[in-house]
C-alpha cells in the first residue's frame, strides 16, 4: 500500500511514526490528519516542510465530510488511527472529551473507511484497557479480559470493541495494537517522563503520585513505531497484538533514574496526593508479536533514557513553547492543592 492516512500525526507517537515511516519506506505518501489540540504541535513536524511524501491536513476525526474528502482526494488505501485524547489525569477532569474523540471519532473513521472500501484499518490502542495487575499476577496477554479503570482507558476499550465489531460484522480488515507506556522525543510534558525531565532542568519539584510504587513498562517510541508498521504490513486481519518494552519499573525508581541522568539529586522529589483510581501495575506479554512478526524492542531503557534526556536538553525551545500558555495554567491547576 502506498497511500496511508495517519491520524494524530502531530502528537507524540504519531509524529515519531510519520518520520519513521518516511525514513523506512521510499515509495509512500503519508497523509497526516490532526486536529491540533493542545497535544498536537506542528513544530514537531517542522523538518518535514520540504518533504513531498508528507501532506498535513488540519481536521477533526469526527468531521465525516472532511475525512471522506481526505480519503478520496488522496486515494488512501490504509488508515492508522493514533488520534486520541491520551492523558489519564485529563480524562478524570473531563471524561466527555475522551468519549467524543476516542469513541465517536473512531466510529466515524471506521464508518467512512468502510464506505470507501479502505483496505486496512489499524487502531492504536493501549495496555491500559486491560486494567491493573497486582505484583503477583502474570502480564497481560491478548486474551486477558478487558477491565478499563479510567475514563481514558474506558474510551479506548470502547473504540477497540467498535474496531472488532467492524471486522466481525462487516468483514472489514481491521487490527488493534495495545502498547505499554512510551517515552522518547516529542512527548507533551504533561506525561511523566518529559514532565520529570523538564522540572529537573528547571529545578522544579517532581510530583510523584501516592507512594510512587506503581509499576509501568516503558518502551522507547521508535520501537513502538517499528512494531506498528510490522503489524500493519503483516498482521493477521481481525487480530490484536500486544507491544511491550520488557522493562517494568516503579515510578519512584524511574524518577530517581531521570534525576540522576539530569545531574540532579532526590531533593526535587515531592510525594503528592494520588490520582483517583490509579492503576497499580501494567505488564505486557508480547510473545505473540515476537513469534508471529519477529518483533522485539531494540532499545534498552538505560540507553533510551540517556538519549531522551539529551533530546530534551537540545530542544529546550520546543519544550518552552509547550510549557507556556494553556499547559502552564493546566499544570498550576493540577498541582495546586496536591
Ligand atoms: P498525544 O496526546 O501526544 O497526541 C494525540 C494527537 O491526536 C494530537 O496531535 C492531537 O492533536 C490529535 N487529536 C486529538 N483529538 C483529535 C481529533 N478529534 N481529531 C484529530 N486529531 C486529534 O498522544 P500519543 O501519546 O501520541 O498517543 C497516540 C495514540 O497512542 C493514542 O491513541 C494513545 O491512546 C495511544 N497510546 C499511547 C501510549 C503512550 O504512552 N503515549 C501508549 C500506548 C498507546
Ligand atoms: P503517565 O505518563 O500519565 O502515563 P499513564 O498514567 O498513562 O501510565 O504516568 C505514568 C505514571 O506516572 C503513572 O503511574 C502516573 C505517574 N505520575 C506521577 O506520579 N506524577 C505525575 O505528575 C504524572 C503525570 C504521572
Short mmCIF file of C-alpha atoms and ligand atoms in Angstrom, two decimals:
data_model
loop_
_atom_site.label_atom_id
_atom_site.label_comp_id
_atom_site.label_asym_id
_atom_site.label_seq_id
_atom_site.Cartn_x
_atom_site.Cartn_y
_atom_site.Cartn_z
CA UNK A 1 0.00 0.00 0.00
CA UNK A 2 1.33 3.39 -0.97
CA UNK A 3 -1.10 5.97 0.34
CA UNK A 4 -1.61 5.90 4.09
CA UNK A 5 -3.71 8.13 6.32
CA UNK A 6 -2.15 8.68 9.74
CA UNK A 7 -4.44 10.45 12.20
CA UNK A 8 -2.98 12.23 15.22
CA UNK A 9 0.38 12.61 13.47
CA UNK A 10 1.18 15.92 15.17
CA UNK A 11 1.14 14.22 18.57
CA UNK A 12 3.91 12.32 20.30
CA UNK A 13 3.75 8.80 18.85
CA UNK A 14 2.07 9.88 15.60
CA UNK A 15 4.83 12.38 14.74
CA UNK A 16 7.53 9.83 15.57
CA UNK A 17 5.67 7.29 13.43
CA UNK A 18 5.32 9.61 10.41
CA UNK A 19 9.08 10.27 10.49
CA UNK A 20 9.85 6.58 10.96
CA UNK A 21 7.66 5.64 8.00
CA UNK A 22 9.16 8.26 5.69
CA UNK A 23 12.65 7.01 6.64
CA UNK A 24 11.67 3.39 6.20
CA UNK A 25 9.56 3.43 3.02
CA UNK A 26 10.72 5.28 -0.06
CA UNK A 27 7.59 4.72 -2.08
CA UNK A 28 4.88 6.08 0.20
CA UNK A 29 2.50 9.02 0.66
CA UNK A 30 1.72 9.83 4.28
CA UNK A 31 -1.35 11.99 4.76
CA UNK A 32 -1.21 13.31 8.29
CA UNK A 33 -4.62 14.36 9.62
CA UNK A 34 -4.69 16.09 13.00
CA UNK A 35 -7.00 18.48 14.85
CA UNK A 36 -4.04 20.22 16.56
CA UNK A 37 -5.49 20.08 20.05
CA UNK A 38 -3.24 21.25 22.91
CA UNK A 39 -1.30 17.96 22.39
CA UNK A 40 -0.73 18.40 18.66
CA UNK A 41 2.24 20.50 17.64
CA UNK A 42 3.21 21.45 14.10
CA UNK A 43 6.70 22.30 15.32
CA UNK A 44 7.22 18.58 15.82
CA UNK A 45 6.87 18.24 12.04
CA UNK A 46 8.93 21.28 11.03
CA UNK A 47 11.66 19.11 9.49
CA UNK A 48 9.09 17.73 7.03
CA UNK A 49 8.20 21.07 5.42
CA UNK A 50 10.01 20.21 2.18
CA UNK A 51 9.01 16.53 2.21
CA UNK A 52 6.79 15.83 -0.80
CA UNK A 53 5.70 12.43 0.51
CA UNK A 54 4.04 14.08 3.52
CA UNK A 55 0.82 16.08 3.43
CA UNK A 56 -0.57 17.70 6.59
CA UNK A 57 -4.32 18.24 6.87
CA UNK A 58 -5.81 20.14 9.79
CA UNK A 59 -9.02 18.33 10.69
CA UNK A 60 -11.02 16.51 13.32
CA UNK A 61 -11.64 12.76 13.06
CA UNK A 62 -15.27 13.45 13.97
CA UNK A 63 -15.73 15.54 10.82
CA UNK A 64 -17.25 12.98 8.43
CA UNK A 65 -17.18 15.07 5.25
CA UNK A 66 -13.58 16.19 5.77
CA UNK A 67 -12.42 12.65 6.46
CA UNK A 68 -14.24 11.38 3.37
CA UNK A 69 -12.80 14.15 1.19
CA UNK A 70 -9.29 13.44 2.54
CA UNK A 71 -9.57 9.72 1.88
CA UNK A 72 -10.94 10.19 -1.64
CA UNK A 73 -8.70 13.02 -2.81
CA UNK A 74 -5.53 11.29 -1.65
CA UNK A 75 -6.58 7.81 -2.83
CA UNK A 76 -5.95 6.45 0.64
CA UNK A 77 -5.59 2.66 0.89
CA UNK A 78 -4.86 2.21 4.59
CA UNK A 79 -5.69 4.07 7.83
CA UNK A 80 -3.67 4.10 11.05
CA UNK A 81 -5.56 5.82 13.85
CA UNK A 82 -3.39 7.47 16.52
CA UNK A 83 -5.71 10.44 17.12
CA UNK A 84 -6.94 10.47 20.69
CA UNK A 85 -7.25 12.31 23.92
CA UNK A 86 -4.47 10.48 25.73
CA UNK A 87 -3.87 11.77 29.25
CA UNK A 88 -5.46 9.88 32.17
CA UNK A 89 -5.47 12.91 34.50
CA UNK A 90 -7.38 14.99 31.96
CA UNK A 91 -9.88 12.15 31.49
CA UNK A 92 -10.62 12.31 35.22
CA UNK A 93 -11.20 16.05 34.90
CA UNK A 94 -13.25 15.92 31.71
CA UNK A 95 -14.37 12.45 30.53
CA UNK A 96 -16.72 13.76 27.82
CA UNK A 97 -13.90 14.93 25.55
CA UNK A 98 -12.48 11.41 25.63
CA UNK A 99 -15.75 9.81 24.57
CA UNK A 100 -16.09 12.34 21.76
CA UNK A 101 -12.68 11.84 20.17
CA UNK A 102 -11.75 8.32 21.18
CA UNK A 103 -15.14 6.68 20.66
CA UNK A 104 -17.25 8.89 18.36
CA UNK A 105 -14.18 9.88 16.31
CA UNK A 106 -13.03 6.27 15.87
CA UNK A 107 -16.55 5.21 14.88
CA UNK A 108 -16.65 7.96 12.26
CA UNK A 109 -13.30 6.86 10.84
CA UNK A 110 -14.39 3.23 10.73
CA UNK A 111 -17.71 4.02 9.05
CA UNK A 112 -16.09 6.27 6.43
CA UNK A 113 -13.27 3.82 5.78
CA UNK A 114 -15.83 1.05 5.30
CA UNK A 115 -17.97 3.15 2.97
CA UNK A 116 -14.95 3.85 0.75
CA UNK A 117 -13.58 0.30 0.83
CA UNK A 118 -10.32 1.18 2.61
CA UNK A 119 -8.13 -1.95 2.50
CA UNK A 120 -6.77 -2.00 6.07
CA UNK A 121 -7.52 -0.13 9.32
CA UNK A 122 -5.13 -0.23 12.28
CA UNK A 123 -6.28 1.09 15.63
CA UNK A 124 -3.52 2.22 18.02
CA UNK A 125 -4.70 1.18 21.45
CA UNK A 126 -3.14 0.78 24.88
CA UNK A 127 -2.37 -1.84 27.53
CA UNK A 128 -4.46 0.30 29.90
CA UNK A 129 -7.65 -1.31 28.52
CA UNK A 130 -6.71 -4.48 30.47
CA UNK A 131 -6.90 -2.69 33.82
CA UNK A 132 -4.48 -3.12 36.69
CA UNK A 133 -2.33 -6.05 37.91
CA UNK A 134 -1.18 -6.95 41.40
CA UNK A 135 2.54 -7.62 41.87
CA UNK A 136 1.97 -11.40 41.62
CA UNK A 137 -0.29 -11.52 38.55
CA UNK A 138 1.01 -12.59 35.14
CA UNK A 139 1.45 -9.97 32.42
CA UNK A 140 -1.47 -9.10 30.11
CA UNK A 141 -1.88 -11.31 27.06
CA UNK A 142 -4.18 -10.54 24.12
CA UNK A 143 -6.74 -12.85 25.77
CA UNK A 144 -6.77 -11.05 29.12
CA UNK A 145 -10.24 -9.76 29.90
CA UNK A 146 -10.64 -6.05 29.27
CA UNK A 147 -11.25 -4.17 32.56
CA UNK A 148 -10.58 -0.46 31.97
CA UNK A 149 -10.40 1.65 35.13
CA UNK A 150 -10.11 5.27 33.99
CA UNK A 151 -12.33 7.27 31.63
CA UNK A 152 -9.33 7.30 29.24
CA UNK A 153 -8.93 3.53 29.21
CA UNK A 154 -12.71 3.02 29.09
CA UNK A 155 -12.90 5.20 25.98
CA UNK A 156 -10.00 3.34 24.34
CA UNK A 157 -11.60 -0.01 25.21
CA UNK A 158 -14.89 1.15 23.67
CA UNK A 159 -13.06 2.09 20.47
CA UNK A 160 -11.37 -1.34 20.43
CA UNK A 161 -14.79 -3.00 20.66
CA UNK A 162 -16.01 -0.98 17.69
CA UNK A 163 -12.94 -1.91 15.65
CA UNK A 164 -13.51 -5.57 16.48
CA UNK A 165 -17.21 -5.27 15.63
CA UNK A 166 -16.44 -3.73 12.22
CA UNK A 167 -14.29 -6.75 11.45
CA UNK A 168 -16.81 -9.27 12.73
CA UNK A 169 -19.99 -7.70 11.36
CA UNK A 170 -18.82 -6.09 8.12
CA UNK A 171 -15.74 -8.17 7.33
CA UNK A 172 -13.55 -5.08 7.37
CA UNK A 173 -9.78 -5.72 7.55
CA UNK A 174 -9.00 -4.27 10.98
CA UNK A 175 -6.20 -4.71 13.50
CA UNK A 176 -5.55 -3.45 17.02
CA UNK A 177 -2.22 -2.87 18.77
CA UNK A 178 -2.05 -2.47 22.56
CA UNK A 179 1.19 -0.97 23.75
CA UNK A 180 2.71 -0.15 27.12
CA UNK A 181 3.92 3.35 28.15
CA UNK A 182 6.10 5.07 25.55
CA UNK A 183 8.92 7.55 26.06
CA UNK A 184 11.25 9.45 23.75
CA UNK A 185 11.43 12.73 21.78
CA UNK A 186 8.38 14.93 21.10
CA UNK A 187 6.23 13.88 24.07
CA UNK A 188 4.00 16.53 25.59
CA UNK A 189 5.38 17.45 29.05
CA UNK A 190 2.24 16.59 31.00
CA UNK A 191 3.28 12.93 30.78
CA UNK A 192 5.54 11.54 33.47
CA UNK A 193 8.91 11.29 31.70
CA UNK A 194 9.05 14.67 29.88
CA UNK A 195 7.45 16.34 32.92
CA UNK A 196 10.17 14.93 35.11
CA UNK A 197 12.93 15.95 32.68
CA UNK A 198 11.52 19.46 32.25
CA UNK A 199 11.14 20.00 36.01
CA UNK A 200 14.65 18.65 36.60
CA UNK A 201 16.04 21.13 34.04
CA UNK A 202 14.19 24.00 35.76
CA UNK A 203 14.97 22.85 39.32
CA UNK A 204 11.24 22.41 39.97
CA UNK A 205 9.71 19.76 42.27
CA UNK A 206 8.65 16.49 40.64
CA UNK A 207 5.17 15.43 41.75
CA UNK A 208 5.12 11.68 42.48
CA UNK A 209 1.59 10.38 42.96
CA UNK A 210 0.85 8.38 46.15
CA UNK A 211 3.69 6.13 47.32
CA UNK A 212 5.41 6.05 43.90
CA UNK A 213 5.38 2.25 43.91
CA UNK A 214 3.12 1.94 40.85
CA UNK A 215 4.72 -0.06 38.05
CA UNK A 216 4.78 0.79 34.35
CA UNK A 217 6.51 -0.99 31.46
CA UNK A 218 8.43 1.63 29.41
CA UNK A 219 9.09 1.28 25.69
CA UNK A 220 11.18 3.61 23.51
CA UNK A 221 8.84 5.23 20.98
CA UNK A 222 10.85 4.18 17.90
CA UNK A 223 10.45 0.53 18.90
CA UNK A 224 6.70 1.09 19.08
CA UNK A 225 6.74 2.65 15.60
CA UNK A 226 8.57 -0.34 14.18
CA UNK A 227 6.08 -2.74 15.77
CA UNK A 228 3.11 -0.77 14.40
CA UNK A 229 4.46 -0.89 10.86
CA UNK A 230 5.11 -4.63 11.12
CA UNK A 231 1.57 -5.21 12.32
CA UNK A 232 0.16 -3.03 9.55
CA UNK A 233 2.15 -4.89 6.87
CA UNK A 234 1.99 -8.45 8.15
CA UNK A 235 -0.53 -8.73 10.99
CA UNK A 236 -3.47 -11.14 10.67
CA UNK A 237 -6.76 -9.44 9.93
CA UNK A 238 -9.04 -9.09 12.96
CA UNK A 239 -6.24 -9.72 15.46
CA UNK A 240 -4.95 -7.86 18.50
CA UNK A 241 -1.17 -7.51 19.07
CA UNK A 242 0.36 -6.57 22.42
CA UNK A 243 3.54 -4.49 22.30
CA UNK A 244 5.79 -4.04 25.34
CA UNK A 245 9.22 -2.99 26.49
CA UNK A 246 10.06 -5.86 28.87
CA UNK A 247 11.05 -3.09 31.24
CA UNK A 248 8.89 -2.85 34.36
CA UNK A 249 9.84 -0.08 36.78
CA UNK A 250 8.31 1.61 39.81
CA UNK A 251 7.60 5.29 39.32
CA UNK A 252 9.97 6.26 42.12
CA UNK A 253 12.85 4.31 40.54
CA UNK A 254 12.03 5.97 37.24
CA UNK A 255 12.14 9.45 38.77
CA UNK A 256 15.43 8.73 40.58
CA UNK A 257 17.00 7.48 37.33
CA UNK A 258 15.89 10.59 35.44
CA UNK A 259 17.11 12.93 38.17
CA UNK A 260 20.50 11.23 38.14
CA UNK A 261 20.67 11.43 34.33
CA UNK A 262 19.86 15.16 34.53
CA UNK A 263 22.55 15.71 37.17
CA UNK A 264 20.04 16.43 39.96
CA UNK A 265 19.57 14.85 43.38
CA UNK A 266 16.48 13.34 45.03
CA UNK A 267 15.61 16.55 46.90
CA UNK A 268 13.39 17.51 43.95
CA UNK A 269 11.05 14.58 44.64
CA UNK A 270 7.72 15.61 46.11
CA UNK A 271 5.12 12.98 47.04
CA UNK A 272 1.66 14.37 46.26
CA UNK A 273 -1.94 13.19 46.57
CA UNK A 274 -2.57 10.09 44.49
CA UNK A 275 -4.50 10.03 41.21
CA UNK A 276 -8.07 8.73 41.83
CA UNK A 277 -8.39 5.09 40.72
CA UNK A 278 -4.66 4.93 39.96
CA UNK A 279 -3.77 1.61 38.28
CA UNK A 280 -1.10 -0.15 40.31
CA UNK A 281 0.77 -2.14 37.72
CA UNK A 282 0.85 -2.74 33.97
CA UNK A 283 2.89 -5.53 32.42
CA UNK A 284 2.70 -6.78 28.85
CA UNK A 285 3.26 -10.24 27.46
CA UNK A 286 4.27 -9.60 23.85
CA UNK A 287 5.22 -13.14 22.84
CA UNK A 288 2.60 -13.14 20.06
CA UNK A 289 4.17 -10.30 18.04
CA UNK A 290 7.62 -11.73 18.78
CA UNK A 291 6.66 -15.13 17.44
CA UNK A 292 4.40 -14.15 14.53
CA UNK A 293 6.08 -10.96 13.30
CA UNK A 294 9.60 -11.32 14.65
CA UNK A 295 9.49 -8.05 16.61
CA UNK A 296 11.18 -7.22 19.88
CA UNK A 297 12.38 -3.91 21.35
CA UNK A 298 15.82 -2.79 20.16
CA UNK A 299 16.45 -0.07 22.75
CA UNK A 300 17.16 -0.82 26.40
CA UNK A 301 15.97 1.67 28.99
CA UNK A 302 19.45 2.65 30.16
CA UNK A 303 20.45 4.00 26.73
CA UNK A 304 16.93 5.12 25.72
CA UNK A 305 16.56 7.43 28.71
CA UNK A 306 20.01 8.98 28.17
CA UNK A 307 19.19 9.81 24.55
CA UNK A 308 15.74 11.07 25.58
CA UNK A 309 17.19 13.47 28.18
CA UNK A 310 19.75 14.58 25.59
CA UNK A 311 16.99 15.27 23.04
CA UNK A 312 15.01 17.44 25.50
CA UNK A 313 18.15 19.30 26.57
CA UNK A 314 18.91 20.08 22.92
CA UNK A 315 15.32 21.12 22.22
CA UNK A 316 14.59 23.49 25.07
CA UNK A 317 12.76 25.86 22.70
CA UNK A 318 10.33 23.10 21.77
CA UNK A 319 9.75 22.46 25.48
CA UNK A 320 9.44 26.15 26.35
CA UNK A 321 6.87 26.61 23.60
CA UNK A 322 4.72 23.85 25.11
CA UNK A 323 5.19 24.76 28.75
CA UNK A 324 3.80 28.26 28.35
CA UNK A 325 0.17 29.17 27.73
CA UNK A 326 -2.55 26.55 28.10
CA UNK A 327 -0.24 23.98 29.63
CA UNK A 328 1.08 26.38 32.25
CA UNK A 329 -2.40 27.08 33.61
CA UNK A 330 -3.32 23.38 33.40
CA UNK A 331 -0.19 22.45 35.36
CA UNK A 332 -0.86 25.07 38.02
CA UNK A 333 -4.46 23.86 38.38
CA UNK A 334 -3.47 20.16 38.52
CA UNK A 335 -0.86 20.53 41.19
CA UNK A 336 -2.26 23.26 43.39
CA UNK A 337 -3.86 21.53 46.37
CA UNK A 338 -1.93 18.29 45.77
P1 LIG B 1 -0.83 12.66 22.08
O1 LIG B 1 -1.85 13.18 23.04
O2 LIG B 1 0.57 13.11 22.17
O3 LIG B 1 -1.32 13.01 20.58
C1 LIG B 1 -2.64 12.88 20.17
C2 LIG B 1 -2.78 13.60 18.82
O4 LIG B 1 -4.14 13.43 18.39
C3 LIG B 1 -2.54 15.11 18.92
O5 LIG B 1 -1.71 15.53 17.86
C4 LIG B 1 -3.93 15.72 18.80
O6 LIG B 1 -3.93 16.99 18.18
C5 LIG B 1 -4.63 14.67 17.95
N1 LIG B 1 -6.10 14.70 18.15
C6 LIG B 1 -6.77 14.71 19.33
N2 LIG B 1 -8.09 14.74 19.11
C7 LIG B 1 -8.26 14.72 17.76
C8 LIG B 1 -9.40 14.71 16.92
N3 LIG B 1 -10.64 14.76 17.42
N4 LIG B 1 -9.21 14.66 15.58
C9 LIG B 1 -7.96 14.63 15.05
N5 LIG B 1 -6.85 14.65 15.80
C10 LIG B 1 -6.99 14.69 17.14
O7 LIG B 1 -0.95 11.08 22.15
P2 LIG B 1 0.16 9.96 21.97
O8 LIG B 1 0.83 9.74 23.27
O9 LIG B 1 0.96 10.27 20.78
O10 LIG B 1 -0.75 8.70 21.70
C11 LIG B 1 -1.13 8.34 20.38
C12 LIG B 1 -2.01 7.10 20.43
O11 LIG B 1 -1.29 6.03 21.04
C13 LIG B 1 -3.27 7.30 21.26
O12 LIG B 1 -4.33 6.66 20.60
C14 LIG B 1 -2.96 6.63 22.59
O13 LIG B 1 -4.13 6.13 23.19
C15 LIG B 1 -2.04 5.51 22.14
N6 LIG B 1 -1.05 5.05 23.13
C16 LIG B 1 -0.22 5.97 23.76
C17 LIG B 1 0.75 5.50 24.65
C18 LIG B 1 1.72 6.45 25.32
O14 LIG B 1 2.50 6.03 26.18
N7 LIG B 1 1.73 7.73 24.98
C19 LIG B 1 0.88 4.12 24.91
C20 LIG B 1 0.03 3.23 24.24
C21 LIG B 1 -0.92 3.71 23.35
P1 LIG B 2 1.58 8.99 32.69
O1 LIG B 2 2.79 9.42 31.95
O2 LIG B 2 0.49 9.99 32.90
O3 LIG B 2 1.03 7.69 31.96
P2 LIG B 2 -0.16 6.65 32.42
O4 LIG B 2 -0.93 7.23 33.53
O5 LIG B 2 -0.96 6.57 31.15
O6 LIG B 2 0.55 5.38 32.76
O7 LIG B 2 2.01 8.48 34.12
C1 LIG B 2 2.92 7.42 34.28
C2 LIG B 2 2.95 7.06 35.76
O8 LIG B 2 3.47 8.16 36.49
C3 LIG B 2 1.56 6.81 36.33
O9 LIG B 2 1.63 5.77 37.30
C4 LIG B 2 1.19 8.12 36.99
C5 LIG B 2 2.53 8.64 37.48
N1 LIG B 2 2.64 10.10 37.52
C6 LIG B 2 3.14 10.72 38.68
O10 LIG B 2 3.47 10.06 39.68
N2 LIG B 2 3.25 12.08 38.69
C7 LIG B 2 2.89 12.85 37.62
O11 LIG B 2 3.00 14.10 37.68
C8 LIG B 2 2.39 12.19 36.43
C9 LIG B 2 1.98 12.99 35.23
C10 LIG B 2 2.30 10.82 36.43
#
